[in-house]
mmCIF file of C-alpha atoms and ligand atoms in Angstrom:
data_model
loop_
_atom_site.group_PDB
_atom_site.id
_atom_site.type_symbol
_atom_site.label_atom_id
_atom_site.label_comp_id
_atom_site.label_asym_id
_atom_site.label_seq_id
_atom_site.Cartn_x
_atom_site.Cartn_y
_atom_site.Cartn_z
ATOM 1 C CA MET A 1 -0.004 -0.141 0.015
ATOM 2 C CA GLU A 2 1.215 3.541 -0.935
ATOM 3 C CA LYS A 3 1.935 5.477 2.354
ATOM 4 C CA VAL A 4 2.083 9.387 2.525
ATOM 5 C CA ARG A 5 2.151 12.030 5.213
ATOM 6 C CA LEU A 6 -1.174 13.829 5.000
ATOM 7 C CA LYS A 7 -2.586 16.834 6.864
ATOM 8 C CA ILE A 8 -6.385 16.765 7.208
ATOM 9 C CA GLU A 9 -7.861 20.087 6.276
ATOM 10 C CA LYS A 10 -11.592 19.767 5.977
ATOM 11 C CA LEU A 11 -14.479 17.353 6.468
ATOM 12 C CA ILE A 12 -17.016 16.213 3.670
ATOM 13 C CA TYR A 13 -20.676 15.322 3.782
ATOM 14 C CA GLY A 14 -20.511 11.615 4.757
ATOM 15 C CA GLY A 15 -18.173 12.284 7.565
ATOM 16 C CA SER A 16 -14.616 11.695 6.294
ATOM 17 C CA GLY A 17 -11.727 14.060 6.745
ATOM 18 C CA THR A 18 -9.928 15.260 3.571
ATOM 19 C CA GLY A 19 -6.332 16.056 2.839
ATOM 20 C CA PHE A 20 -4.736 16.982 -0.472
ATOM 21 C CA LEU A 21 -2.012 15.039 -2.121
ATOM 22 C CA GLU A 22 -0.612 17.336 -4.796
ATOM 23 C CA GLY A 23 -4.083 18.793 -5.275
ATOM 24 C CA LEU A 24 -5.869 15.417 -5.189
ATOM 25 C CA PRO A 25 -8.377 15.071 -2.356
ATOM 26 C CA VAL A 26 -7.738 11.892 -0.207
ATOM 27 C CA PHE A 27 -10.825 11.055 1.926
ATOM 28 C CA VAL A 28 -9.885 9.524 5.317
ATOM 29 C CA PRO A 29 -12.628 8.157 7.782
ATOM 30 C CA MET A 30 -12.187 8.979 11.362
ATOM 31 C CA THR A 31 -9.954 12.050 11.041
ATOM 32 C CA VAL A 32 -10.353 15.645 12.177
ATOM 33 C CA PRO A 33 -9.281 18.868 10.443
ATOM 34 C CA GLY A 34 -5.778 19.589 11.776
ATOM 35 C CA ASP A 35 -4.696 16.014 12.090
ATOM 36 C CA GLU A 36 -1.326 15.063 10.773
ATOM 37 C CA ILE A 37 -1.274 11.440 9.736
ATOM 38 C CA GLU A 38 0.509 8.801 8.061
ATOM 39 C CA CYS A 39 -2.050 7.686 5.428
ATOM 40 C CA GLY A 40 -2.353 4.458 3.348
ATOM 41 C CA ILE A 41 -3.895 5.137 -0.217
ATOM 42 C CA VAL A 42 -6.570 2.420 -0.402
ATOM 43 C CA LYS A 43 -7.863 3.346 -3.898
ATOM 44 C CA ARG A 44 -7.254 5.935 -6.422
ATOM 45 C CA HIS A 45 -10.326 7.091 -8.391
ATOM 46 C CA ARG A 46 -10.479 9.865 -11.140
ATOM 47 C CA GLY A 47 -10.416 13.006 -9.136
ATOM 48 C CA TYR A 48 -10.146 11.626 -5.575
ATOM 49 C CA ALA A 49 -8.644 8.906 -3.616
ATOM 50 C CA GLU A 50 -9.574 6.724 -0.526
ATOM 51 C CA GLY A 51 -7.369 6.661 2.411
ATOM 52 C CA VAL A 52 -6.861 5.150 5.710
ATOM 53 C CA MET A 53 -5.125 6.445 8.807
ATOM 54 C CA LEU A 54 -2.093 4.124 9.533
ATOM 55 C CA LYS A 55 -0.418 6.343 12.183
ATOM 56 C CA MET A 56 -1.312 9.516 14.058
ATOM 57 C CA LEU A 57 1.586 11.784 13.857
ATOM 58 C CA GLY A 58 -0.086 14.921 15.391
ATOM 59 C CA PRO A 59 -3.580 15.074 16.499
ATOM 60 C CA SER A 60 -5.903 18.014 15.909
ATOM 61 C CA PRO A 61 -6.736 20.216 18.990
ATOM 62 C CA ASN A 62 -10.397 19.600 18.171
ATOM 63 C CA ARG A 63 -10.085 15.795 18.828
ATOM 64 C CA ALA A 64 -12.376 14.318 21.612
ATOM 65 C CA LEU A 65 -12.323 11.063 23.259
ATOM 66 C CA PRO A 66 -15.023 8.850 21.925
ATOM 67 C CA LYS A 67 -17.380 7.775 24.685
ATOM 68 C CA CYS A 68 -18.845 4.608 23.096
ATOM 69 C CA GLU A 69 -16.909 1.283 23.012
ATOM 70 C CA HIS A 70 -18.607 0.568 19.550
ATOM 71 C CA PHE A 71 -17.376 3.825 17.950
ATOM 72 C CA GLY A 72 -15.225 3.206 14.813
ATOM 73 C CA ARG A 73 -16.946 -0.141 14.082
ATOM 74 C CA CYS A 74 -20.556 0.593 14.466
ATOM 75 C CA GLY A 75 -21.977 2.808 11.473
ATOM 76 C CA GLY A 76 -24.395 4.689 13.608
ATOM 77 C CA CYS A 77 -21.915 7.667 14.574
ATOM 78 C CA GLN A 78 -19.036 9.057 12.656
ATOM 79 C CA TRP A 79 -18.030 12.055 14.608
ATOM 80 C CA GLN A 80 -17.700 11.095 18.362
ATOM 81 C CA HIS A 81 -13.816 11.735 17.878
ATOM 82 C CA MET A 82 -14.407 15.508 17.457
ATOM 83 C CA ASP A 83 -15.476 18.076 19.934
ATOM 84 C CA TYR A 84 -18.917 19.303 19.721
ATOM 85 C CA ALA A 85 -18.158 22.961 18.747
ATOM 86 C CA SER A 86 -16.154 21.518 15.732
ATOM 87 C CA GLN A 87 -19.160 19.409 14.836
ATOM 88 C CA LEU A 88 -21.368 22.408 14.752
ATOM 89 C CA LEU A 89 -18.956 24.478 12.668
ATOM 90 C CA TRP A 90 -18.340 21.726 10.184
ATOM 91 C CA LYS A 91 -22.175 21.116 9.642
ATOM 92 C CA GLN A 92 -22.323 24.835 8.775
ATOM 93 C CA LEU A 93 -19.323 24.645 6.359
ATOM 94 C CA ILE A 94 -20.552 21.457 4.698
ATOM 95 C CA VAL A 95 -23.888 23.030 3.847
ATOM 96 C CA GLU A 96 -22.029 26.124 2.575
ATOM 97 C CA GLU A 97 -19.842 23.804 0.579
ATOM 98 C CA GLN A 98 -22.887 21.825 -0.951
ATOM 99 C CA LEU A 99 -24.744 24.898 -1.885
ATOM 100 C CA LYS A 100 -21.856 26.368 -3.644
ATOM 101 C CA ARG A 101 -20.653 23.240 -5.422
ATOM 102 C CA ILE A 102 -24.018 21.469 -6.226
ATOM 103 C CA GLY A 103 -26.388 24.377 -5.948
ATOM 104 C CA LYS A 104 -23.997 27.013 -7.889
ATOM 105 C CA PHE A 105 -24.762 29.675 -5.241
ATOM 106 C CA GLU A 106 -21.824 31.923 -5.205
ATOM 107 C CA ALA A 107 -21.883 33.085 -1.492
ATOM 108 C CA PRO A 108 -24.785 31.478 0.274
ATOM 109 C CA ASN A 109 -25.806 32.859 3.539
ATOM 110 C CA VAL A 110 -25.442 29.787 5.853
ATOM 111 C CA LEU A 111 -26.056 30.785 9.488
ATOM 112 C CA PRO A 112 -24.205 29.090 12.446
ATOM 113 C CA SER A 113 -25.652 25.705 13.422
ATOM 114 C CA ILE A 114 -28.138 25.660 16.368
ATOM 115 C CA PRO A 115 -26.742 23.252 18.945
ATOM 116 C CA SER A 116 -28.754 20.273 20.282
ATOM 117 C CA PRO A 117 -30.046 20.662 23.972
ATOM 118 C CA LYS A 118 -28.844 17.057 24.326
ATOM 119 C CA ILE A 119 -25.801 15.738 22.667
ATOM 120 C CA TRP A 120 -26.115 12.069 23.998
ATOM 121 C CA GLY A 121 -29.254 10.222 24.914
ATOM 122 C CA TYR A 122 -31.320 12.200 22.382
ATOM 123 C CA ARG A 123 -32.404 9.639 19.755
ATOM 124 C CA SER A 124 -36.039 8.356 20.153
ATOM 125 C CA ARG A 125 -35.786 6.070 17.095
ATOM 126 C CA ILE A 126 -32.999 3.677 16.204
ATOM 127 C CA LYS A 127 -33.067 0.763 13.783
ATOM 128 C CA LEU A 128 -31.569 -2.240 15.343
ATOM 129 C CA HIS A 129 -30.701 -5.327 13.028
ATOM 130 C CA LYS A 130 -30.893 -8.976 13.975
ATOM 131 C CA ASP A 131 -28.670 -11.855 12.798
ATOM 132 C CA GLY A 132 -29.510 -15.532 12.524
ATOM 133 C CA GLN A 133 -28.351 -16.107 16.172
ATOM 134 C CA GLY A 134 -30.697 -13.446 17.510
ATOM 135 C CA ARG A 135 -28.000 -11.001 18.174
ATOM 136 C CA ALA A 136 -29.047 -7.307 17.820
ATOM 137 C CA GLY A 137 -26.988 -4.358 16.764
ATOM 138 C CA PHE A 138 -25.973 -1.877 13.983
ATOM 139 C CA TYR A 139 -24.374 -2.503 10.738
ATOM 140 C CA ALA A 140 -20.642 -1.438 10.530
ATOM 141 C CA GLY A 141 -20.359 1.684 8.176
ATOM 142 C CA GLY A 142 -21.186 0.941 4.551
ATOM 143 C CA THR A 143 -21.659 -2.775 5.073
ATOM 144 C CA HIS A 144 -24.210 -5.424 6.383
ATOM 145 C CA ASP A 145 -21.887 -6.822 8.956
ATOM 146 C CA LEU A 146 -23.573 -6.769 12.323
ATOM 147 C CA ILE A 147 -21.930 -5.138 15.157
ATOM 148 C CA GLU A 148 -23.478 -6.293 18.280
ATOM 149 C CA VAL A 149 -24.452 -3.332 20.516
ATOM 150 C CA LYS A 150 -25.446 -3.753 24.149
ATOM 151 C CA GLU A 151 -25.878 0.014 24.772
ATOM 152 C CA CYS A 152 -26.187 2.860 22.329
ATOM 153 C CA LEU A 153 -25.171 6.299 23.922
ATOM 154 C CA ILE A 154 -27.099 8.461 21.555
ATOM 155 C CA ALA A 155 -30.368 6.499 22.057
ATOM 156 C CA ASP A 156 -33.027 7.942 24.433
ATOM 157 C CA VAL A 157 -34.128 4.441 25.699
ATOM 158 C CA GLU A 158 -37.523 5.567 27.278
ATOM 159 C CA ALA A 159 -38.596 7.510 24.037
ATOM 160 C CA ILE A 160 -37.791 4.477 21.751
ATOM 161 C CA LYS A 161 -40.416 2.390 23.594
ATOM 162 C CA ARG A 162 -43.017 4.804 22.165
ATOM 163 C CA THR A 163 -42.233 4.519 18.440
ATOM 164 C CA PRO A 164 -45.299 5.259 16.124
ATOM 165 C CA SER A 165 -46.253 3.774 12.903
ATOM 166 C CA PHE A 166 -45.343 7.074 11.024
ATOM 167 C CA PHE A 167 -42.261 9.339 10.535
ATOM 168 C CA THR A 168 -41.513 11.299 13.691
ATOM 169 C CA GLN A 169 -38.318 13.498 14.131
ATOM 170 C CA ILE A 170 -35.766 11.482 16.235
ATOM 171 C CA ASN A 171 -34.393 14.365 18.582
ATOM 172 C CA GLN A 172 -37.451 15.489 20.523
ATOM 173 C CA GLU A 173 -35.943 18.388 22.512
ATOM 174 C CA GLN A 174 -34.403 19.789 19.164
ATOM 175 C CA ASN A 175 -37.603 19.141 17.435
ATOM 176 C CA GLU A 176 -39.219 21.774 19.694
ATOM 177 C CA VAL A 177 -36.568 24.183 18.452
ATOM 178 C CA LEU A 178 -37.295 23.043 14.935
ATOM 179 C CA ARG A 179 -40.809 23.752 15.149
ATOM 180 C CA THR A 180 -40.297 27.269 16.756
ATOM 181 C CA GLU A 181 -37.674 28.247 14.165
ATOM 182 C CA VAL A 182 -39.904 27.119 11.183
ATOM 183 C CA ALA A 183 -42.936 29.102 12.627
ATOM 184 C CA ALA A 184 -40.750 32.179 13.163
ATOM 185 C CA ALA A 185 -39.384 31.768 9.361
ATOM 186 C CA VAL A 186 -42.928 31.546 7.983
ATOM 187 C CA LYS A 187 -44.152 34.568 10.356
ATOM 188 C CA GLY A 188 -41.245 36.699 9.305
ATOM 189 C CA LEU A 189 -42.181 36.188 5.607
ATOM 190 C CA GLY A 190 -45.502 37.468 6.324
ATOM 191 C CA ALA A 191 -47.497 34.728 4.678
ATOM 192 C CA GLU A 192 -51.283 34.241 5.126
ATOM 193 C CA THR A 193 -52.063 31.165 2.965
ATOM 194 C CA VAL A 194 -49.663 28.231 3.149
ATOM 195 C CA LEU A 195 -49.275 24.907 1.399
ATOM 196 C CA GLU A 196 -47.298 22.322 3.237
ATOM 197 C CA LEU A 197 -46.040 19.175 1.469
ATOM 198 C CA TYR A 198 -44.539 16.214 3.276
ATOM 199 C CA CYS A 199 -46.389 17.250 6.455
ATOM 200 C CA GLY A 200 -46.354 13.874 8.332
ATOM 201 C CA ASN A 201 -48.329 13.968 11.451
ATOM 202 C CA GLY A 202 -48.593 17.761 11.396
ATOM 203 C CA ASN A 203 -45.460 18.174 13.486
ATOM 204 C CA LEU A 204 -44.605 21.606 11.718
ATOM 205 C CA THR A 205 -48.200 22.133 10.635
ATOM 206 C CA PHE A 206 -49.726 22.812 14.033
ATOM 207 C CA PRO A 207 -47.203 25.732 15.056
ATOM 208 C CA LEU A 208 -47.473 27.131 11.590
ATOM 209 C CA ALA A 209 -51.297 27.342 11.638
ATOM 210 C CA LYS A 210 -50.903 29.679 14.692
ATOM 211 C CA VAL A 211 -49.171 32.267 12.772
ATOM 212 C CA VAL A 212 -50.957 32.123 9.334
ATOM 213 C CA LYS A 213 -54.560 32.447 8.165
ATOM 214 C CA ASN A 214 -55.101 29.174 6.616
ATOM 215 C CA MET A 215 -53.045 25.946 5.607
ATOM 216 C CA THR A 216 -53.341 23.033 3.222
ATOM 217 C CA ALA A 217 -51.098 20.310 4.477
ATOM 218 C CA ALA A 218 -50.466 16.942 2.547
ATOM 219 C CA ASP A 219 -48.605 13.734 3.029
ATOM 220 C CA SER A 220 -48.722 10.345 1.425
ATOM 221 C CA SER A 221 -48.915 8.291 4.775
ATOM 222 C CA ARG A 222 -52.437 7.504 5.652
ATOM 223 C CA SER A 223 -51.506 6.758 9.353
ATOM 224 C CA ALA A 224 -49.697 9.999 9.735
ATOM 225 C CA ILE A 225 -52.592 12.016 8.128
ATOM 226 C CA ASP A 226 -55.111 10.251 10.277
ATOM 227 C CA ASN A 227 -53.147 11.196 13.378
ATOM 228 C CA ALA A 228 -53.044 14.805 12.175
ATOM 229 C CA VAL A 229 -56.690 15.099 11.744
ATOM 230 C CA LYS A 230 -57.425 13.520 15.097
ATOM 231 C CA GLU A 231 -55.035 15.974 16.680
ATOM 232 C CA ALA A 232 -56.699 19.050 14.855
ATOM 233 C CA ARG A 233 -60.185 17.906 16.106
ATOM 234 C CA LYS A 234 -59.040 17.321 19.647
ATOM 235 C CA ASN A 235 -57.482 20.882 19.705
ATOM 236 C CA ARG A 236 -60.447 22.503 17.690
ATOM 237 C CA VAL A 237 -57.905 23.735 15.097
ATOM 238 C CA LYS A 238 -60.136 24.852 12.200
ATOM 239 C CA ASN A 239 -57.630 26.448 9.646
ATOM 240 C CA ILE A 240 -55.827 23.270 8.338
ATOM 241 C CA ASN A 241 -57.042 21.331 5.354
ATOM 242 C CA PHE A 242 -55.120 17.826 5.629
ATOM 243 C CA ILE A 243 -54.803 15.754 2.419
ATOM 244 C CA CYS A 244 -53.556 12.254 2.137
ATOM 245 C CA GLN A 245 -51.929 12.275 -1.348
ATOM 246 C CA PRO A 246 -48.425 12.041 -2.956
ATOM 247 C CA SER A 247 -46.911 15.647 -3.187
ATOM 248 C CA LYS A 248 -46.681 15.421 -7.001
ATOM 249 C CA ALA A 249 -50.370 14.692 -7.329
ATOM 250 C CA VAL A 250 -51.225 17.473 -4.911
ATOM 251 C CA MET A 251 -49.142 19.883 -6.870
ATOM 252 C CA ASN A 252 -50.696 18.878 -10.224
ATOM 253 C CA HIS A 253 -54.109 19.317 -8.876
ATOM 254 C CA LEU A 254 -53.527 22.675 -7.297
ATOM 255 C CA ALA A 255 -51.847 24.023 -10.452
ATOM 256 C CA ARG A 256 -54.519 22.895 -12.751
ATOM 257 C CA PHE A 257 -57.210 24.757 -10.725
ATOM 258 C CA HIS A 258 -54.985 27.876 -10.391
ATOM 259 C CA ASN A 259 -54.792 27.786 -6.642
ATOM 260 C CA LYS A 260 -52.656 30.527 -5.021
ATOM 261 C CA PHE A 261 -50.503 30.171 -2.035
ATOM 262 C CA ASP A 262 -48.413 32.940 -0.424
ATOM 263 C CA LEU A 263 -45.864 30.318 0.748
ATOM 264 C CA LEU A 264 -44.837 26.691 0.161
ATOM 265 C CA VAL A 265 -43.350 24.678 3.112
ATOM 266 C CA VAL A 266 -41.640 21.346 2.205
ATOM 267 C CA ASP A 267 -39.943 18.715 4.440
ATOM 268 C CA PRO A 268 -39.200 15.879 2.170
ATOM 269 C CA PRO A 269 -37.298 12.593 2.827
ATOM 270 C CA ARG A 270 -33.636 12.241 2.185
ATOM 271 C CA ASN A 271 -34.061 12.150 -1.622
ATOM 272 C CA GLY A 272 -35.442 15.591 -1.723
ATOM 273 C CA CYS A 273 -38.416 17.016 -3.731
ATOM 274 C CA LYS A 274 -37.397 16.861 -7.430
ATOM 275 C CA GLU A 275 -40.848 15.495 -8.153
ATOM 276 C CA ILE A 276 -42.567 18.837 -7.403
ATOM 277 C CA ILE A 277 -40.120 21.185 -9.103
ATOM 278 C CA GLU A 278 -42.433 21.504 -12.208
ATOM 279 C CA GLY A 279 -45.522 22.029 -9.852
ATOM 280 C CA ILE A 280 -43.498 24.825 -8.145
ATOM 281 C CA LYS A 281 -42.795 26.462 -11.486
ATOM 282 C CA ARG A 282 -46.522 26.520 -12.242
ATOM 283 C CA LEU A 283 -47.853 27.451 -8.731
ATOM 284 C CA ARG A 284 -45.270 30.214 -8.144
ATOM 285 C CA PRO A 285 -45.571 30.779 -4.460
ATOM 286 C CA GLU A 286 -43.844 33.875 -3.325
ATOM 287 C CA ALA A 287 -41.496 32.176 -0.994
ATOM 288 C CA ILE A 288 -40.458 28.521 -0.210
ATOM 289 C CA VAL A 289 -39.446 27.285 3.251
ATOM 290 C CA TYR A 290 -37.415 24.068 2.668
ATOM 291 C CA ILE A 291 -36.637 21.840 5.681
ATOM 292 C CA SER A 292 -34.015 19.274 4.554
ATOM 293 C CA CYS A 293 -32.190 16.321 6.250
ATOM 294 C CA ASN A 294 -29.895 16.057 3.245
ATOM 295 C CA PRO A 295 -27.628 19.099 2.006
ATOM 296 C CA SER A 296 -26.841 17.469 -1.314
ATOM 297 C CA THR A 297 -30.334 16.909 -2.356
ATOM 298 C CA LEU A 298 -31.341 20.316 -0.938
ATOM 299 C CA ALA A 299 -28.616 21.932 -3.006
ATOM 300 C CA ARG A 300 -29.827 20.160 -6.253
ATOM 301 C CA ASP A 301 -33.391 21.144 -5.590
ATOM 302 C CA LEU A 302 -32.486 24.882 -4.779
ATOM 303 C CA LYS A 303 -30.499 25.170 -7.931
ATOM 304 C CA ASP A 304 -33.601 24.115 -9.808
ATOM 305 C CA MET A 305 -35.718 26.625 -7.934
ATOM 306 C CA GLY A 306 -33.119 29.292 -8.522
ATOM 307 C CA ALA A 307 -33.453 28.648 -12.381
ATOM 308 C CA PHE A 308 -36.909 29.993 -12.417
ATOM 309 C CA GLY A 309 -36.622 33.004 -10.206
ATOM 310 C CA TYR A 310 -36.097 32.090 -6.435
ATOM 311 C CA VAL A 311 -33.233 33.618 -4.504
ATOM 312 C CA LEU A 312 -31.660 31.972 -1.511
ATOM 313 C CA GLU A 313 -32.188 34.200 1.455
ATOM 314 C CA SER A 314 -30.688 32.066 4.228
ATOM 315 C CA SER A 315 -30.031 28.466 5.287
ATOM 316 C CA GLN A 316 -30.045 27.592 9.003
ATOM 317 C CA PRO A 317 -28.345 24.342 10.017
ATOM 318 C CA ILE A 318 -30.078 23.079 13.227
ATOM 319 C CA ASP A 319 -28.385 19.990 14.768
ATOM 320 C CA MET A 320 -30.816 17.142 15.176
ATOM 321 C CA PHE A 321 -28.060 14.379 15.027
ATOM 322 C CA PRO A 322 -25.045 15.147 17.317
ATOM 323 C CA GLN A 323 -22.047 12.676 16.912
ATOM 324 C CA THR A 324 -23.025 12.034 13.394
ATOM 325 C CA PHE A 325 -22.480 13.799 10.024
ATOM 326 C CA HIS A 326 -26.263 14.126 9.448
ATOM 327 C CA ILE A 327 -27.496 17.648 8.881
ATOM 328 C CA GLU A 328 -30.819 19.189 9.175
ATOM 329 C CA THR A 329 -31.476 22.766 7.763
ATOM 330 C CA ILE A 330 -34.263 25.310 7.380
ATOM 331 C CA THR A 331 -33.762 27.218 3.992
ATOM 332 C CA LYS A 332 -35.739 30.331 2.732
ATOM 333 C CA MET A 333 -36.099 30.977 -1.013
ATOM 334 C CA ILE A 334 -37.725 34.180 -2.219
ATOM 335 C CA LEU A 335 -39.337 34.702 -5.569
ATOM 336 C CA LYS A 336 -37.629 37.654 -7.066
ATOM 337 C CA GLN A 337 -38.776 37.734 -10.853
HETATM 338 C C1 SAM B 401 -38.894 14.123 6.596
HETATM 339 S S1 SAM B 401 -40.460 13.491 6.927
HETATM 340 C C2 SAM B 401 -41.292 14.970 7.535
HETATM 341 C C3 SAM B 401 -42.698 14.921 8.244
HETATM 342 C C4 SAM B 401 -42.955 16.025 9.080
HETATM 343 N N1 SAM B 401 -42.789 17.297 8.518
HETATM 344 C C5 SAM B 401 -42.333 16.070 10.392
HETATM 345 O O1 SAM B 401 -41.742 17.014 10.797
HETATM 346 O O2 SAM B 401 -42.562 15.095 11.355
HETATM 347 C C6 SAM B 401 -41.026 13.044 5.377
HETATM 348 C C7 SAM B 401 -42.420 12.973 5.157
HETATM 349 O O3 SAM B 401 -42.544 12.743 3.762
HETATM 350 C C8 SAM B 401 -43.667 11.720 3.427
HETATM 351 N N2 SAM B 401 -43.582 11.310 2.156
HETATM 352 C C9 SAM B 401 -42.627 10.525 1.611
HETATM 353 N N3 SAM B 401 -42.716 10.549 0.174
HETATM 354 C C10 SAM B 401 -43.901 11.202 -0.003
HETATM 355 C C11 SAM B 401 -44.354 11.725 -1.266
HETATM 356 N N4 SAM B 401 -43.769 11.238 -2.590
HETATM 357 N N5 SAM B 401 -45.333 12.614 -1.322
HETATM 358 C C12 SAM B 401 -46.053 12.868 -0.019
HETATM 359 N N6 SAM B 401 -45.340 12.650 1.159
HETATM 360 C C13 SAM B 401 -44.358 11.832 1.147
HETATM 361 C C14 SAM B 401 -43.433 10.789 4.620
HETATM 362 O O4 SAM B 401 -44.615 9.890 4.902
HETATM 363 C C15 SAM B 401 -43.000 11.530 5.928
HETATM 364 O O5 SAM B 401 -44.084 11.924 6.566
#
């Protein structure tokens, strides 16, 4: 194996550290910007290489001692070896990098990440896998090899016992912050009529309904919408029209009948909302608030929106997933043409 001396300069979305070998980016898992390492080159590709840390020559001052005995083998966490302030900073920088590189925004306004109230024991949902011998655990990063896990330090054991049949945000304390931030963003935009797609059980819909005149909120999950309707009835909320339909069908229908909304709110799954881009072009809401858990698909979708007149006002990372590379953001796009 080719061995080189490498200084780690940045982190990429996915969690690896990156150093440069005569301009070629080398991605090395489990490293921190500032580390000086002896690196083994595992594979060279066109435009980048994969490396592995063979020896630590000089550690970054931002290193932290991982708390969990499974860290490094289990694929659940990637960043326990980095202090929390650096995790927050790199989430902000990664969003900025993705918006520049994929979204083609020259100088995107990415705000400092909002820290999570809890950085351990926050996760109310985990997916344990079982093997033939009944052992439970997580898969090692990028594989289906089971790592038996007796205790998970980011899991909130009590909350996990209450897992419902539809999507819920995994960090309950930080979810309260997310709801407040989204409602403040919408209020700040002065919208009266709001269309919300990918609304789930109404997690964001209910706080939004308090700051706008009326809302239409849709999701493809029957159980999530049933739950939302029940909640609206229980609390006598009268200004939300819940629809159980896939987003693309909702958009097509609304555009065909020339419905008008001041604002569109979307909170799609990891693969983003490419399916509704054409619908947005036809509906032309004055602003869009995009909640995303994947900055790559976010950047791709924002680029498409930019092509028909939306301008990026700000993107606010909010840390729902401490100790991991995962990033949640609230982004505001305003129609300028
Ligand atoms: C990231 S979750 C957001 C849910 C909600 N906003 C929340 O905060 O709990 C994404 C939601 O998209 C829904 N979904 C997935 N694909 C969809 C589609 N094609 N059309 C409509 N909803 C979809 C899922 O059922 C899920 O509720």
